Amino acid sequence: MIPSKSMASMDPLPGRSGKHSRSRGSISRLPPSIWHPFNQTFPPPSQLSKSEIATTMSLQKTARGKTGPASLPYDVFLNIVDILITEAEACTLVKVWTLYYDFASPTKLAVWDELPRLRQRPNLQDRFERIRLPSQINQATRAMVHRKFICAPSHNRQMPVDVWIRPENDVFIPCFAADPDSFPIEEEEYFRQAMMLPTPPAAALIQSIQRVATPSSCFWSDDNASSVAALSTLPNMKDVIMDVRSFQPPCRGRDLKEGLMPIDYEMFPALAIWNVTHGAGFNAVFRPLKNKGVRVYGFRGEVERLLIEIVGTKDGVAMKLLPSECNYCKFMVQTEG
């Protein structure tokens, strides 16, 4: 085929030498592989720039029988996103956080994701991967995620990004409860103030705290009455979990009654000793939480479930054994993803 006169008179390819190499025509600005009349094929997408790909896509015809791109009703789309979030909830692992006072954070409170005594430390990246897609689509889907997963600042300077909290699952340890004897008194005062008088950015974090753990049983002493009172200001507080430090399973055939009983020294020797040293003041210290309906449970890390409920009575501290098949008691068991 001999090119027509009109074709022959067209400008040379852009970028080549020639009198008319800088033509102002719109055609000459297209990539040569797209507009040139003798080139009927397109190069592989890997060889095109983003602008060239966009131009190529705009030149493609709509398939026969199609009037435009397929659409999905927005309410159906939101239902799909809601299902994704529900699946993420079902697969979320329980996480234990330590709460710290953080002056540099707008919330004045931050969380730390390391706790050597409790073995279950699920991967934060796994938690994020499950909600990443719905959290990045648009503002509406991100708000749907935030109703179930709460963003909180990290106190770990090696991981400065925000972390994701699952209020119904996660457990929080106040920093002054982790080791009461070594925590600075002035910093404990700052922490209590940040918890009792939270800043507006801290509202979501404060409201997400439902379960608090105290690894040290010595926390429940008269010296910490003000700190326990500060915990009682948490609006959604439900449970307190205390490490009983030692546990001996009962001998086979031993008849254990249901309901309240004195602290059993054979099963919980450390807790029985604590009852002697601190049990007398437990009722007074725990009263602010008891008035809110908060319960205290005892656990041991290697058992990975709650063992007993610790109850203050007029005769002192008593315990109530929890059934081993109790699903709620398995707070440290991770869900398979």
CSV table of C-alpha atoms in Angstrom, one decimal, residues 228-234 237-240 282-297 310-313:
chain,number,residue,atom,x,y,z
A,228,VAL,CA,-8.1,1.5,91.9
A,229,ALA,CA,-10.5,4.4,92.2
A,230,ALA,CA,-9.1,5.8,89.0
A,231,LEU,CA,-9.9,2.5,87.2
A,232,SER,CA,-13.5,2.8,88.4
A,233,THR,CA,-13.9,5.9,86.2
A,234,LEU,CA,-13.4,3.9,83.0
A,237,MET,CA,-15.0,-1.4,82.6
A,238,LYS,CA,-16.4,-5.0,83.0
A,239,ASP,CA,-13.7,-7.3,84.5
A,240,VAL,CA,-10.4,-7.2,86.3
A,282,PHE,CA,-9.4,-5.9,99.8
A,283,ASN,CA,-13.1,-5.0,100.3
A,284,ALA,CA,-12.3,-1.4,100.9
A,285,VAL,CA,-9.9,-1.1,98.0
A,286,PHE,CA,-12.1,-2.9,95.6
A,287,ARG,CA,-15.4,-1.1,96.6
A,288,PRO,CA,-15.4,1.6,93.8
A,289,LEU,CA,-15.2,-1.2,91.2
A,290,LYS,CA,-17.6,-3.4,93.0
A,291,ASN,CA,-20.2,-0.6,93.0
A,292,LYS,CA,-19.9,-0.6,89.2
A,293,GLY,CA,-20.6,-4.3,88.9
A,294,VAL,CA,-17.0,-5.1,88.0
A,295,ARG,CA,-15.8,-8.7,88.8
A,296,VAL,CA,-12.3,-10.0,89.6
A,297,TYR,CA,-11.0,-13.2,88.1
A,310,ILE,CA,-12.3,-13.7,93.5
A,311,VAL,CA,-15.0,-12.3,95.7
A,312,GLY,CA,-14.8,-10.1,98.7
A,313,THR,CA,-17.2,-11.0,101.5
